[in-house]
PDB file of C-alpha atoms in Angstrom:
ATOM      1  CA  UNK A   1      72.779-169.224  81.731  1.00  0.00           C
ATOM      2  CA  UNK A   2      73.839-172.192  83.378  1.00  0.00           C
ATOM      3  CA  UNK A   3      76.863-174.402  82.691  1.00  0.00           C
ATOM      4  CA  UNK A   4      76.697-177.633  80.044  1.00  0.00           C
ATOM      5  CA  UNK A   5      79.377-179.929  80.366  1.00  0.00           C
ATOM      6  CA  UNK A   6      79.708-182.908  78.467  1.00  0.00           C
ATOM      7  CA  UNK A   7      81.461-185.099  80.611  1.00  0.00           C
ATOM      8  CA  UNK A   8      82.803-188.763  80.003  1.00  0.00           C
ATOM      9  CA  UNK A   9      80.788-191.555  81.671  1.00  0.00           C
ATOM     10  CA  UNK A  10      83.188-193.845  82.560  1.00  0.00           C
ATOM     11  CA  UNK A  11      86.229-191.504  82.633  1.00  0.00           C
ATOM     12  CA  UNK A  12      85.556-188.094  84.395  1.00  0.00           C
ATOM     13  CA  UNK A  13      87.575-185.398  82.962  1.00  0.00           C
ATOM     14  CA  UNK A  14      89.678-183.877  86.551  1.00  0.00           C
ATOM     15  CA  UNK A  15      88.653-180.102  85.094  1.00  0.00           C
ATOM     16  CA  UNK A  16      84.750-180.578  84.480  1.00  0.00           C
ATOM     17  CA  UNK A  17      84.898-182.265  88.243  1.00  0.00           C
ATOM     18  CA  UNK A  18      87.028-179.484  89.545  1.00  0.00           C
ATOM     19  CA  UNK A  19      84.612-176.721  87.934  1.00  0.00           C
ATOM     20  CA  UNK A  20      81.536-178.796  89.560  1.00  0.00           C
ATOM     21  CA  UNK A  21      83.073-178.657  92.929  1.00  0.00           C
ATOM     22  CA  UNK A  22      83.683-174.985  92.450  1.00  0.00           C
ATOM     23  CA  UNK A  23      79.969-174.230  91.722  1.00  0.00           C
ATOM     24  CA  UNK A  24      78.876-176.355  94.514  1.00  0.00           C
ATOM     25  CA  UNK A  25      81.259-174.227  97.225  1.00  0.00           C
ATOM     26  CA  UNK A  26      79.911-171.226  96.398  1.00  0.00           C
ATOM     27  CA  UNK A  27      76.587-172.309  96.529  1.00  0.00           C
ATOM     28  CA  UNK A  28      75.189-173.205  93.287  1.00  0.00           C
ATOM     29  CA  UNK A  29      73.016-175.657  92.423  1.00  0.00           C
ATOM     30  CA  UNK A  30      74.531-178.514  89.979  1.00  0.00           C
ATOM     31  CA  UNK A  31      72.600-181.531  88.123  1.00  0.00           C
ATOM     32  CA  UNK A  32      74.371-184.797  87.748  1.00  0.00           C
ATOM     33  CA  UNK A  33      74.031-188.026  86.543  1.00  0.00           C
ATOM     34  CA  UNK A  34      73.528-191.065  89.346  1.00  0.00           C
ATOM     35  CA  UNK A  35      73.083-195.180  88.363  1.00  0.00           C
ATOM     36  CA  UNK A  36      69.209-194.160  88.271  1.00  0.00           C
ATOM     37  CA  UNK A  37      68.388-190.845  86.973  1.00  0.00           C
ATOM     38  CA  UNK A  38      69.330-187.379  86.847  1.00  0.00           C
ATOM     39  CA  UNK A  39      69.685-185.270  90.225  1.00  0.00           C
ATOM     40  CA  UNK A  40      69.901-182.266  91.703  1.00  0.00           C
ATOM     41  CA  UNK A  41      72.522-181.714  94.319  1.00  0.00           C
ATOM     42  CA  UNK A  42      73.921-178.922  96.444  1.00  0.00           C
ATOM     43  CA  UNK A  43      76.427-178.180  99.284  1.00  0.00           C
ATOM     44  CA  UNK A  44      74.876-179.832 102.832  1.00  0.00           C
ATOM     45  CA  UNK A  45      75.490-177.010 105.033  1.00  0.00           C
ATOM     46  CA  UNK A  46      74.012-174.153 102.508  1.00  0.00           C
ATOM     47  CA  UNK A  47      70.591-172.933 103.743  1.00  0.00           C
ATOM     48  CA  UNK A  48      69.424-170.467 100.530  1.00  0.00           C
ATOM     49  CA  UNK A  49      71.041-173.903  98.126  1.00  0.00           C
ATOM     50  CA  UNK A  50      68.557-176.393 100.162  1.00  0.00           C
ATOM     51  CA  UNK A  51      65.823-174.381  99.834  1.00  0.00           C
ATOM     52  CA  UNK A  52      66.039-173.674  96.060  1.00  0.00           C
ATOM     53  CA  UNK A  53      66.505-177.096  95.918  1.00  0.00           C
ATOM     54  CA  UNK A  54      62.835-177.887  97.862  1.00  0.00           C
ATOM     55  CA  UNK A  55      61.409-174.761  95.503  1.00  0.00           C
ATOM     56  CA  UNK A  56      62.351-176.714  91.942  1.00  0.00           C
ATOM     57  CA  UNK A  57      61.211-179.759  93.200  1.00  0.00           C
ATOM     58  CA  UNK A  58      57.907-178.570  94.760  1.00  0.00           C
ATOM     59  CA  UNK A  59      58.392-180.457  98.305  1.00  0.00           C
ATOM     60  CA  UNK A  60      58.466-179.419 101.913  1.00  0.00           C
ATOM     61  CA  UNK A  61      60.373-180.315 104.618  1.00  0.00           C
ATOM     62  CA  UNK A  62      58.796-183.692 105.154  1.00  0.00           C
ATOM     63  CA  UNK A  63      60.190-184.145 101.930  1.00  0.00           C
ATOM     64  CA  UNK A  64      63.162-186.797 102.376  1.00  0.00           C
ATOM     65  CA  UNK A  65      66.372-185.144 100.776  1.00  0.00           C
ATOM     66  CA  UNK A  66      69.358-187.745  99.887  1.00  0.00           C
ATOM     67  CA  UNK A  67      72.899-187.441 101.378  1.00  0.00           C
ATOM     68  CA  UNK A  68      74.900-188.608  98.748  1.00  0.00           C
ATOM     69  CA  UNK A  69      77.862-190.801  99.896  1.00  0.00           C
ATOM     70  CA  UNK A  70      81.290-191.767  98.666  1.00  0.00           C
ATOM     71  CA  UNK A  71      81.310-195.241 101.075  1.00  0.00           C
ATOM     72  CA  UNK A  72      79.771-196.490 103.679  1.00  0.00           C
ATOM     73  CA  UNK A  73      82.527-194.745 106.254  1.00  0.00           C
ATOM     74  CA  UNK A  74      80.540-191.309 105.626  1.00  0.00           C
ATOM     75  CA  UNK A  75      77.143-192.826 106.069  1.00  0.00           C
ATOM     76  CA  UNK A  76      78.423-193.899 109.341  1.00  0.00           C
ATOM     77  CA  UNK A  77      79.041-190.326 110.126  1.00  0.00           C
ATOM     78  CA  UNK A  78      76.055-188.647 109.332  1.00  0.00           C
ATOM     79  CA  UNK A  79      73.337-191.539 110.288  1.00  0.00           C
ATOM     80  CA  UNK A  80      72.408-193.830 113.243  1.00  0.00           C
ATOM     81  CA  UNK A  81      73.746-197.753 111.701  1.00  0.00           C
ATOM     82  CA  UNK A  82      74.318-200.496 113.951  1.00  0.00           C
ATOM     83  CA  UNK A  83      75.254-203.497 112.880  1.00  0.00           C
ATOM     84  CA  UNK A  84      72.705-205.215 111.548  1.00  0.00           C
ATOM     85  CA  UNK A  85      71.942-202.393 109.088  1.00  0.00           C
ATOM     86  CA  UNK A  86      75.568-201.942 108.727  1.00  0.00           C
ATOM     87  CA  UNK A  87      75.681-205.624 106.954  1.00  0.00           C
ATOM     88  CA  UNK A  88      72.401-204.518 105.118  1.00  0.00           C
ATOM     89  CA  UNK A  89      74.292-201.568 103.470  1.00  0.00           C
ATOM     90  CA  UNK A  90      77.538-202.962 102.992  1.00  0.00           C
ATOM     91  CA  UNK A  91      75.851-205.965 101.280  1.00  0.00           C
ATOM     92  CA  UNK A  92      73.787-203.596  98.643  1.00  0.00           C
ATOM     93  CA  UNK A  93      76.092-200.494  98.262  1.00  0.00           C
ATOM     94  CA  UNK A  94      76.904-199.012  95.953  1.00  0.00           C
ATOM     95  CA  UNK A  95      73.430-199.828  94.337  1.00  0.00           C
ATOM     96  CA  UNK A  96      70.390-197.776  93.103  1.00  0.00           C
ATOM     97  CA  UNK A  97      69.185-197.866  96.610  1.00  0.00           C
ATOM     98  CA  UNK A  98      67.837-194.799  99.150  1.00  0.00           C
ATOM     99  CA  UNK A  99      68.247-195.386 102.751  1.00  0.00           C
ATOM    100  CA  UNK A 100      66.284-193.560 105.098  1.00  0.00           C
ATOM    101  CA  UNK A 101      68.108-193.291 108.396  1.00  0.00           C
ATOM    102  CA  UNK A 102      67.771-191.491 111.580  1.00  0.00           C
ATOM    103  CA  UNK A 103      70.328-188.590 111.648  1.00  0.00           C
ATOM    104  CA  UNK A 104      73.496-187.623 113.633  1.00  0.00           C
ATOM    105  CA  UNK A 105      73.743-184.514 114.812  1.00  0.00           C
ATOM    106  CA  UNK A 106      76.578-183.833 112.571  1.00  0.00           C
ATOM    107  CA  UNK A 107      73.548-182.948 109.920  1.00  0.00           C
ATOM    108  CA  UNK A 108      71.839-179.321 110.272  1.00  0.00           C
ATOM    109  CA  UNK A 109      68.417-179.912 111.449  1.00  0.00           C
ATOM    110  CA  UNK A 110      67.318-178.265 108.502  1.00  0.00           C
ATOM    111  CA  UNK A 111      67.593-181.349 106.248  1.00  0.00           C
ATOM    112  CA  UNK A 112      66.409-183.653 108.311  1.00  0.00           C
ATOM    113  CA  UNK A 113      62.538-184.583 108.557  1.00  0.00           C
ATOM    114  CA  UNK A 114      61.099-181.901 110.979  1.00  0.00           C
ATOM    115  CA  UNK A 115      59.388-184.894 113.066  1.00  0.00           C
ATOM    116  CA  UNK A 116      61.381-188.241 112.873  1.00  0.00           C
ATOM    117  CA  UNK A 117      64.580-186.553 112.086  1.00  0.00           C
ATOM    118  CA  UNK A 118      65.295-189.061 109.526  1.00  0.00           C
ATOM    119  CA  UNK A 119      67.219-188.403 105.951  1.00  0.00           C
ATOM    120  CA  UNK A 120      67.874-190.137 102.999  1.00  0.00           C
ATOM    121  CA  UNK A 121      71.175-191.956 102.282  1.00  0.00           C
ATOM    122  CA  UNK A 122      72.746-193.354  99.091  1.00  0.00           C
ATOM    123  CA  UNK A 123      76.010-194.287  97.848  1.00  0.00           C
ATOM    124  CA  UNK A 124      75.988-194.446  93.849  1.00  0.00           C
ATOM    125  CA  UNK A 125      77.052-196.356  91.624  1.00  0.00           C
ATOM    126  CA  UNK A 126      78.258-194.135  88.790  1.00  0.00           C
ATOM    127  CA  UNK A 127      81.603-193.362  87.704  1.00  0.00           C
ATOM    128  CA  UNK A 128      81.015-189.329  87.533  1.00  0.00           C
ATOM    129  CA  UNK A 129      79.270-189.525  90.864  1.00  0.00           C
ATOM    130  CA  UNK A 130      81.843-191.043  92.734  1.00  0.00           C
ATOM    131  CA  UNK A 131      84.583-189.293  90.696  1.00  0.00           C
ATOM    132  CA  UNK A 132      82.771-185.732  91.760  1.00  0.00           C
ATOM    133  CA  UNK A 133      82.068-186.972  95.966  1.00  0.00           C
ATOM    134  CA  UNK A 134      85.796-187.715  95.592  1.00  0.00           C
ATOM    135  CA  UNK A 135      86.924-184.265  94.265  1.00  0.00           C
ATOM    136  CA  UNK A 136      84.323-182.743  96.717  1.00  0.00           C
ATOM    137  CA  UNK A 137      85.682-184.680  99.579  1.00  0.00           C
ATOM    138  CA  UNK A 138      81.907-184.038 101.626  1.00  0.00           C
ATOM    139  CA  UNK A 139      78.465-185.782 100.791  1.00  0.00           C
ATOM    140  CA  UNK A 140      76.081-183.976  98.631  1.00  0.00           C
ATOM    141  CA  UNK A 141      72.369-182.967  99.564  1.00  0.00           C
ATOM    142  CA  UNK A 142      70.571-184.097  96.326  1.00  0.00           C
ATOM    143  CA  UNK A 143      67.172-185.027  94.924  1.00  0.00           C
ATOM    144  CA  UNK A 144      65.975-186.426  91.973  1.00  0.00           C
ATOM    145  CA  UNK A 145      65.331-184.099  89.217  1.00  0.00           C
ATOM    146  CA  UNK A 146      62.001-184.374  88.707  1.00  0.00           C
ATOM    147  CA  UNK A 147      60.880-180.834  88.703  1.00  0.00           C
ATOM    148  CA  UNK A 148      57.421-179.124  90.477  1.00  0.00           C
ATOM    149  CA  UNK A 149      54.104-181.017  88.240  1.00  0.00           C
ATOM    150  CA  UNK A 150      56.268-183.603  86.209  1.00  0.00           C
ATOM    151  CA  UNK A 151      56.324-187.148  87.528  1.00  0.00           C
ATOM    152  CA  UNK A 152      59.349-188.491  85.609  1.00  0.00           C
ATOM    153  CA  UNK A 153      62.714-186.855  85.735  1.00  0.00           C
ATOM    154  CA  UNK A 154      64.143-185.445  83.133  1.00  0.00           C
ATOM    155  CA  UNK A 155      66.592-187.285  81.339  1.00  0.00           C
ATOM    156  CA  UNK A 156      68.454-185.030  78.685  1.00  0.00           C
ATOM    157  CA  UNK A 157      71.140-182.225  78.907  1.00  0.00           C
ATOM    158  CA  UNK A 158      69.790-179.882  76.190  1.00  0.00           C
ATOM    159  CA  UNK A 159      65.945-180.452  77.801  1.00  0.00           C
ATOM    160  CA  UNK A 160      67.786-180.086  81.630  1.00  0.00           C
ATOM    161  CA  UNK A 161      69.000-176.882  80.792  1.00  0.00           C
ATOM    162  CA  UNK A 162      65.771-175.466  78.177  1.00  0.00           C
ATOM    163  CA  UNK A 163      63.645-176.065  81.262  1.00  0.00           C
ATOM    164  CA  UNK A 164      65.583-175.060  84.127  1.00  0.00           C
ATOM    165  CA  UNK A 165      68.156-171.992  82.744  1.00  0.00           C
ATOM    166  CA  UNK A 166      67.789-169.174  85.199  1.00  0.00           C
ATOM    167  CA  UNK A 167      67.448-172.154  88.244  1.00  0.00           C
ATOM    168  CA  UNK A 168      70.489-174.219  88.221  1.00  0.00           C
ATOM    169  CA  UNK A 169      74.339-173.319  87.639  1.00  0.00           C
ATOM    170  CA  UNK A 170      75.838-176.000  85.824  1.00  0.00           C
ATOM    171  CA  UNK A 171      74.902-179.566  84.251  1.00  0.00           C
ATOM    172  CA  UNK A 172      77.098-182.490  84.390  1.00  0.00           C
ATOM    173  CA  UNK A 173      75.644-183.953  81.175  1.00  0.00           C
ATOM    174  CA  UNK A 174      76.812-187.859  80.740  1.00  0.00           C
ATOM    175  CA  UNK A 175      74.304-188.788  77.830  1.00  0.00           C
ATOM    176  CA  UNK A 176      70.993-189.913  77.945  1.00  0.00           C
ATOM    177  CA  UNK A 177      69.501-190.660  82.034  1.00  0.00           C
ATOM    178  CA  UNK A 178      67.295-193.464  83.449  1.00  0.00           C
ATOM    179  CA  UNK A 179      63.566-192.908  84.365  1.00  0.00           C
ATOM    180  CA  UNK A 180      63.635-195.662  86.680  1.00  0.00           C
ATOM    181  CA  UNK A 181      64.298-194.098  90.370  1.00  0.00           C
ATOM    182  CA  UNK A 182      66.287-195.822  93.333  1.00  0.00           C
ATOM    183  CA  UNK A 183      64.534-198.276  95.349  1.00  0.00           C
ATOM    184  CA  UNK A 184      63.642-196.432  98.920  1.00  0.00           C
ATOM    185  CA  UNK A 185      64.158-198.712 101.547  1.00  0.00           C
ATOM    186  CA  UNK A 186      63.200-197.674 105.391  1.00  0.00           C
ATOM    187  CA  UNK A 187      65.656-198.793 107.989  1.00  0.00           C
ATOM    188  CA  UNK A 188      65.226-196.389 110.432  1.00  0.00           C
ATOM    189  CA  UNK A 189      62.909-199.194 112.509  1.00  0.00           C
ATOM    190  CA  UNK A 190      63.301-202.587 113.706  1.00  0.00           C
ATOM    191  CA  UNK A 191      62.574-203.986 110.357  1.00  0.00           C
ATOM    192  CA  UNK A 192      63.234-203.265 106.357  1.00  0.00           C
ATOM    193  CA  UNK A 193      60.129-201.073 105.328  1.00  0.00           C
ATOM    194  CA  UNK A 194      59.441-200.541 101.625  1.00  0.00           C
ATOM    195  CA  UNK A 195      59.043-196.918 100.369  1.00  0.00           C
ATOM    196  CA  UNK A 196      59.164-197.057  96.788  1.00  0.00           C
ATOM    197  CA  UNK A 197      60.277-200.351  94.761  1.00  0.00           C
ATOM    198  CA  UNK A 198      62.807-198.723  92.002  1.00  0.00           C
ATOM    199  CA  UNK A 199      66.322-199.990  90.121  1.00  0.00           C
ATOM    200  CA  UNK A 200      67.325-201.610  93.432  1.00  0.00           C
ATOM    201  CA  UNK A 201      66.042-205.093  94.070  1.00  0.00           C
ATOM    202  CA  UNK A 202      64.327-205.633  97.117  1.00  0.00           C
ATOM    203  CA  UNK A 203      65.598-209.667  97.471  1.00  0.00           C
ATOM    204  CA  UNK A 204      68.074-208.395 100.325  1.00  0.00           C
ATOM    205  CA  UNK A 205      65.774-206.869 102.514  1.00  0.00           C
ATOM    206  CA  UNK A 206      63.270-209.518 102.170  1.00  0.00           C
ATOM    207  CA  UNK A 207      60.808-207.157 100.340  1.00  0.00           C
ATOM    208  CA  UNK A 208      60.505-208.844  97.394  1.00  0.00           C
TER     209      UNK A 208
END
């Protein structure tokens, strides 16, 4: 059965983070709350993890996984940002915003997309989130958590863990989510591309 933890919003408890970080390392899949909706998320570098992740959420690997960030130091690390897009990010970040990116080679090739080698990049803005990349001290691989033939993610502990017991090893549960996903914003070109208009307004980017 997997893990329910009610955890504070706004004030993490250092135990329920620790116990996260525990099931993440040994390669469990974890759902926690972001400043859009639910997620899934699971260590980077853990093959079988990645792919349970792709198998709940009914994509393939042209399916754009997120790197979740603490700041904008590790997106540096693990995507291609000049300056330009540097001032892009640092102006909208932390925000309910995806960035896809093209890929260092610090990233297994595994996560990237098979063709443009491009990944998804977010820093949240959400206490537990941010609190739990701390603790972690790595990014996380994540997705949202809408789950194979549903088209809005699910948004309550006790439904999180009715539908998915038996898939996932512990729930970060911080009260009711959002339905509303991140804005997915393309910068891996010359210019801004829009994706998918969510939470994040596109006024910056010159989307709007």
């Amino acid at each position: 059965m997997a893990q329910h933890l009610s955890i504070h919003p706004d004030n993490p408890q250092a135990r329920l983070l620790q116990r996260a970080c525990e099931v993440i390392r040994q390669g469990g899949l974890i759902v926690l709350p972001t400043d859009s909706s639910y997620a899934i998320g699971c260590q980077l570098g853990d093959k079988a993890a990645v792919e349970r992740v792709r198998a709940l959420r009914g994509v393939d690997d042209r399916h754009h996984l997120t790197l979740m960030c603490r700041d904008l130091s590790q997106i540096g690390q693990f995507a291609r940002v000049d300056n330009a897009r540097y001032r892009l990010l640092k102006a909208t970040t932390p925000g309910s915003y995806t960035f896809i990116l093209e890929g260092t080679r610090e990233l297994p090739r595994r996560v990237l997309h098979p063709k443009r080698k491009t990944i998804g990049l977010r820093i949240p803005a959400h206490a537990v989130t941010q609190a739990l990349l701390a603790e972690l001290g790595e990014p996380l691989l994540t997705s949202t958590l809408i789950v194979a033939g549903d088209e809005a993610p699910l948004t309550e502990g006790w439904e999180i863990q009715e539908r998915l017991n038996g898939q996932i090893e512990l729930i970060l549960d911080a009260g009711t989510g959002g339905v509303e996903p991140t804005s997915v914003i393309d910068l891996s070109g010359p210019l801004p591309v829009l994706v998918r208009a969510g939470r994040g307004s596109l006024v910056p980017f010159g989307l709007a």
